[in-house]
Short mmCIF file of C-alpha atoms in Angstrom, two decimals:
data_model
loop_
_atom_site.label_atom_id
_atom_site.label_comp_id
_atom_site.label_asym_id
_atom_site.label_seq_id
_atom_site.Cartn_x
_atom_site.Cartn_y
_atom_site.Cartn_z
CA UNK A 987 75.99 -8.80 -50.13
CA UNK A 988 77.44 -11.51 -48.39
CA UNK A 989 78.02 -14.82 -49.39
CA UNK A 990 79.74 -17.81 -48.04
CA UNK A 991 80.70 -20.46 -50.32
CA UNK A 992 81.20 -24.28 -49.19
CA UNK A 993 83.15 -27.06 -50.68
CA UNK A 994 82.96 -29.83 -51.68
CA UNK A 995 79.26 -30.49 -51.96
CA UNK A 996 79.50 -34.39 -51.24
CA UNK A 997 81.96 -36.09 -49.57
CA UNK A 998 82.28 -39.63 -50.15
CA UNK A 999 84.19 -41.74 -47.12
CA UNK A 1000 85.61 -44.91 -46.07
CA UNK A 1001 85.17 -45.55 -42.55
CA UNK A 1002 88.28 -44.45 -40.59
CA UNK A 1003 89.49 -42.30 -42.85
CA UNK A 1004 89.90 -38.04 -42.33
CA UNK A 1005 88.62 -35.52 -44.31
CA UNK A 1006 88.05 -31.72 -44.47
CA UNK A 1007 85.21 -29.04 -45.64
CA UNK A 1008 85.75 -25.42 -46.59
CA UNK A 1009 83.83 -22.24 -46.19
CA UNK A 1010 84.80 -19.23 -47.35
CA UNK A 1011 83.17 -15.55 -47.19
CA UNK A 1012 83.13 -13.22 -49.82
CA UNK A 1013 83.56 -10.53 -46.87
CA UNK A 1014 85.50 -10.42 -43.32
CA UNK A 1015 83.35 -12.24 -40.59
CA UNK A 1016 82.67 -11.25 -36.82
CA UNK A 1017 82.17 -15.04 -36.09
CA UNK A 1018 81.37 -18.24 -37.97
CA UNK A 1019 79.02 -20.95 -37.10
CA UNK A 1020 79.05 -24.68 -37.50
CA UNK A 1021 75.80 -26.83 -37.74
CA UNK A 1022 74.78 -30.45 -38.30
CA UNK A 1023 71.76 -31.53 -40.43
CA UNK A 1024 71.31 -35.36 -40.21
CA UNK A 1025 69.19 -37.05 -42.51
CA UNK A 1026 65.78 -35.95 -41.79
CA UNK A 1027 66.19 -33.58 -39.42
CA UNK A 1028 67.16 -30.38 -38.62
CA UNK A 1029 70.50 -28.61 -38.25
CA UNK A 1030 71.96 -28.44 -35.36
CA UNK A 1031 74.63 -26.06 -33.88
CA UNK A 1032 78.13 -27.31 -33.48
CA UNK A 1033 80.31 -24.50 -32.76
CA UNK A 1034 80.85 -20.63 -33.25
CA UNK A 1035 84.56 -19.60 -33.82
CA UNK A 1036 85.23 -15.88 -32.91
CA UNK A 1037 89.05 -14.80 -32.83
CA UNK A 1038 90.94 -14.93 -35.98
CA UNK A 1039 93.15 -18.35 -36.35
CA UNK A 1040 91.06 -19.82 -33.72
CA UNK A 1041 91.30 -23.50 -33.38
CA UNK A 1042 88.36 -25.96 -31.71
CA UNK A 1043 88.01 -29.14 -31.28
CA UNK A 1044 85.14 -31.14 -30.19
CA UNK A 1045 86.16 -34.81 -30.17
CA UNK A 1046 87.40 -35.66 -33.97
CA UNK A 1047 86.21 -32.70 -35.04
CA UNK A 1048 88.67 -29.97 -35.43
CA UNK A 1049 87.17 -26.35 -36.69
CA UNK A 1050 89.23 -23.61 -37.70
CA UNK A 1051 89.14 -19.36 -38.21
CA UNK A 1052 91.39 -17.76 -40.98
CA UNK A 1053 93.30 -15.41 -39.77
CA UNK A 1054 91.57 -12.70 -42.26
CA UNK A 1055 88.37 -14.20 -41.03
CA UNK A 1056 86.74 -15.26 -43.98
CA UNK A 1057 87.75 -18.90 -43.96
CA UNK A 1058 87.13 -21.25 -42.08
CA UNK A 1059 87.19 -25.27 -41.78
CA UNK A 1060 86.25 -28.81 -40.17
CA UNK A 1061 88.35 -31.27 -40.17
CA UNK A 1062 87.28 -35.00 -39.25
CA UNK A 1063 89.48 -37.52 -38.43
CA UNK A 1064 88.42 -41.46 -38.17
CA UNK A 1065 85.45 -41.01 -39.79
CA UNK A 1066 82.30 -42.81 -38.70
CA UNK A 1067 78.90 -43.92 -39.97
CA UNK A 1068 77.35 -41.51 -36.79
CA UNK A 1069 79.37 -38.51 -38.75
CA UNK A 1070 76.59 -38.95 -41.94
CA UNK A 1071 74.53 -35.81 -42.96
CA UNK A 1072 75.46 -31.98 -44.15
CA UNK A 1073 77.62 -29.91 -42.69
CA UNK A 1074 76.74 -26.50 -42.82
CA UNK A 1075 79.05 -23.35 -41.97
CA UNK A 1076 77.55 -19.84 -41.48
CA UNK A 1077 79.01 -16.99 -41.89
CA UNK A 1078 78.07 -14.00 -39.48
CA UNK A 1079 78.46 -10.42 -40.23
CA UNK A 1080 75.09 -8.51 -39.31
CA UNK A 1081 73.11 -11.63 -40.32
CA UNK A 1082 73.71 -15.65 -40.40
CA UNK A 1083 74.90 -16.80 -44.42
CA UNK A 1084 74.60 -20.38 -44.55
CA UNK A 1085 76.63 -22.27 -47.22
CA UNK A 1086 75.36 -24.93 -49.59
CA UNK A 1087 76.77 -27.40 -47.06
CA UNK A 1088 79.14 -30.53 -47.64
CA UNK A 1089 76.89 -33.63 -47.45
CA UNK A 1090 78.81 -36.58 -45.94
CA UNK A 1091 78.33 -40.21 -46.62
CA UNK A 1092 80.34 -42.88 -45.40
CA UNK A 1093 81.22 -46.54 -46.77
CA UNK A 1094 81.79 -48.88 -43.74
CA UNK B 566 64.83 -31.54 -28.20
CA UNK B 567 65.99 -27.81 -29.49
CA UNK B 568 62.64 -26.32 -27.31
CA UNK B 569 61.32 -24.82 -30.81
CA UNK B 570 58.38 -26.03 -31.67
CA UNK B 571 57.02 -26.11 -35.84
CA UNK B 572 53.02 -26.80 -36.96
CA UNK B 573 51.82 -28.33 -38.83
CA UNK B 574 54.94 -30.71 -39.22
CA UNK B 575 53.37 -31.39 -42.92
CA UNK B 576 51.07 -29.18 -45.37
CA UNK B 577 49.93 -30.36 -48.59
CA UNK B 578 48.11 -27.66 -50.82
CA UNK B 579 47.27 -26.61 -53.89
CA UNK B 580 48.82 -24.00 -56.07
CA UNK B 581 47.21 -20.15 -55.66
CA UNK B 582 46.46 -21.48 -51.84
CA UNK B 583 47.05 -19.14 -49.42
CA UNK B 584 49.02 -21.15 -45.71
CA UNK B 585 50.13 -20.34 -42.80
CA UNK B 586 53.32 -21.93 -40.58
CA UNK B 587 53.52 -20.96 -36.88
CA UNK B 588 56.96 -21.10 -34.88
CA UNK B 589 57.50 -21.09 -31.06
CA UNK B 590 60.53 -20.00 -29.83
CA UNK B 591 62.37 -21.32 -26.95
CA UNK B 592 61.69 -20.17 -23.46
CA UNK B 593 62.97 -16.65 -23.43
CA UNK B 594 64.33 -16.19 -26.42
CA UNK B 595 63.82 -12.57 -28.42
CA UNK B 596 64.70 -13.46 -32.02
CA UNK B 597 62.79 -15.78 -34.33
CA UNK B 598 64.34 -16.86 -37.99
CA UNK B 599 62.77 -18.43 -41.37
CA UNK B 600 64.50 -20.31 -43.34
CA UNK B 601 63.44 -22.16 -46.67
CA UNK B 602 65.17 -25.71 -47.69
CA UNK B 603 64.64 -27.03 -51.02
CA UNK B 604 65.58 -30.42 -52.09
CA UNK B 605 69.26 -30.84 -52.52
CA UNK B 606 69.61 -27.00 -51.73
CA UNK B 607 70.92 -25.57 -48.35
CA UNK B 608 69.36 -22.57 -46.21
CA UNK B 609 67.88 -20.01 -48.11
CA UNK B 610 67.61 -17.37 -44.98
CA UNK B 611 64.32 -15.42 -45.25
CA UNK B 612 64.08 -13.12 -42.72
CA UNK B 613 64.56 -12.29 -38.81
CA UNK B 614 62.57 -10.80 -36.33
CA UNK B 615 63.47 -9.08 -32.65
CA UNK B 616 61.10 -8.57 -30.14
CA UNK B 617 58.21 -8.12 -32.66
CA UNK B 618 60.09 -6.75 -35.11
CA UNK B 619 61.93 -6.89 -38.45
CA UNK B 620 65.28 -7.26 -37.58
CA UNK B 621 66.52 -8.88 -41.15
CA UNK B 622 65.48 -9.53 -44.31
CA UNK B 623 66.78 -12.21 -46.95
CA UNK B 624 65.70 -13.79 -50.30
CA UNK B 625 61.98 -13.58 -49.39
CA UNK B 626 59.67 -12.91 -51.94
CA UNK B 627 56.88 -10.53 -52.08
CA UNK B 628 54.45 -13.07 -51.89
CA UNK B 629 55.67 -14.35 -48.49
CA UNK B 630 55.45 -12.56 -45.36
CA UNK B 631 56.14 -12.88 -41.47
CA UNK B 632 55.27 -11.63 -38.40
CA UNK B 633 56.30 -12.07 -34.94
CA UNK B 634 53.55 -11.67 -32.15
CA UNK B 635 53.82 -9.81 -28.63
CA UNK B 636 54.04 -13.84 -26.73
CA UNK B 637 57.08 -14.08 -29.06
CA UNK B 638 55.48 -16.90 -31.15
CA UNK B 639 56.04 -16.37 -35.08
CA UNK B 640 54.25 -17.06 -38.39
CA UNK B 641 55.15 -17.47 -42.16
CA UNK B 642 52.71 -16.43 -44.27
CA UNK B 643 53.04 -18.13 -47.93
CA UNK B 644 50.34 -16.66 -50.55
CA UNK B 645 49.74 -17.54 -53.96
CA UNK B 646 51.72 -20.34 -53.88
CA UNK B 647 53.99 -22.31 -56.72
CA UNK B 648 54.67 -25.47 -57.81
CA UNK B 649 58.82 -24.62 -56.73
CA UNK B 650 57.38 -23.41 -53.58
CA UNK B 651 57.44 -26.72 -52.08
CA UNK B 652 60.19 -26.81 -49.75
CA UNK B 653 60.76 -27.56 -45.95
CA UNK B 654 60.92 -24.42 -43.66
CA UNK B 655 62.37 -24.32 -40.86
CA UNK B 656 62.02 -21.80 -38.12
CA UNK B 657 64.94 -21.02 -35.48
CA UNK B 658 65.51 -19.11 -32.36
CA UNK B 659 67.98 -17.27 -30.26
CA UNK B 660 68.83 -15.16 -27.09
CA UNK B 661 71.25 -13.24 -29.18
CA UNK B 662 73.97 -13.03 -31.99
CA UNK B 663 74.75 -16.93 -31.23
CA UNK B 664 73.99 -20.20 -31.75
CA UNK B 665 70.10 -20.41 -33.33
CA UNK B 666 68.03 -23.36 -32.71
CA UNK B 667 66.53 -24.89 -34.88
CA UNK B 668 62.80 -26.29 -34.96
CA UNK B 669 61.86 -29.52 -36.38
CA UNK B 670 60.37 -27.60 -39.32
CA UNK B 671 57.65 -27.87 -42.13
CA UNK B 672 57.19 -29.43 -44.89
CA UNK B 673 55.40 -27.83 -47.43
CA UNK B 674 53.81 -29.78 -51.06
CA UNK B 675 52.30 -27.82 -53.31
CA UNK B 676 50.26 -29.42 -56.01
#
């Protein structure tokens, strides 16, 4: 079946700085969804990439589609403290795979 | 606000108890989804249902089941339940293949 895989699990981040999460599916995707957990709560969606090499972004965050579509990414650039929690991409073929999810913290 | 609402918001039990979580979908929306979250682990998709019923199915066990009821409203049915059990579920809804919504979810303890 399918599975997406995310890395890294943590990400550990100095205020300011950029940094980037992975997913990748074992198998081609028709889309790929982007969610937000903060501490606490409960995710939240971010974005849903459809065409292959399709680029996003909302803000300082920058998502991405492999062409092959079974990649994807988020980048983040000038990292703030409000950018804390997981990040969670899921992978949609004829249901939703979620990956383990990159849990951010930042240093300020 | 997501419009999905979750009771209870917290259930502690004992182990071999028998609970039940209820989900409300947002205003007009056909498919409901369980998901499990264990500590430190991501979402464990469970299973989906469409308009009343089974759309999807995903690491549920035997011992769990789910229905979804003709006002659209859904419930998680956890028997015989284990220690590793205790998890938060969550329960999320959409008007299609897109985004899902998430409700605030459940926390289950099992003692």
């Amino acid at each position: 079946g399918q599975q997406v895989m995310q890395i890294p699990q943590y990400q550990h981040v100095q205020e300011g700085e950029d940094f980037t999460t992975y997913c990748n599916s074992s198998t081609t995707l028709s889309n790929i969804q982007w969610y937000k957990q903060r501490p606490g709560g409960h995710p939240v969606f971010l974005i849903q990439l459809v065409k292959s090499g399709e680029v996003k972004k909302q803000k300082r965050l920058t998502f991405q589609f492999g062409e092959a579509k079974k990649n994807s990414s988020l980048h983040i650039t000038a990292t703030q403290t409000t950018d804390v929690g997981t990040y969670f991409c899921a992978g949609n073929d004829y249901k939703l795979s979620f990956g383990a999810g990159t849990t951010v913290t930042v240093r300020a | 606000d997501s419009g999905v609402t979750q009771t209870p918001k917290h259930l502690i039990t004992a182990t071999g108890q028998r609970v039940t979580l209820r989900c409300s979908p947002r205003s007009g929306d056909l498919s409901v989804y369980w998901y499990q979250q264990s500590l430190d682990q991501g979402l464990q998709f469970l299973i989906q249902y469409y308009n009343g019923e089974e759309r999807a199915k995903g690491n549920i066990l035997e011992r769990f089941s789910a229905q979804q009821f003709p006002d659209l409203h859904s419930e998680l049915n956890l028997s015989s339940l284990e220690l590793g059990d205790s998890a938060l579920y969550f329960c999320a809804s959409s008007g299609g293949y897109n985004e899902q919504f998430f409700g605030p979810g459940t926390r289950l303890t099992v003692l």
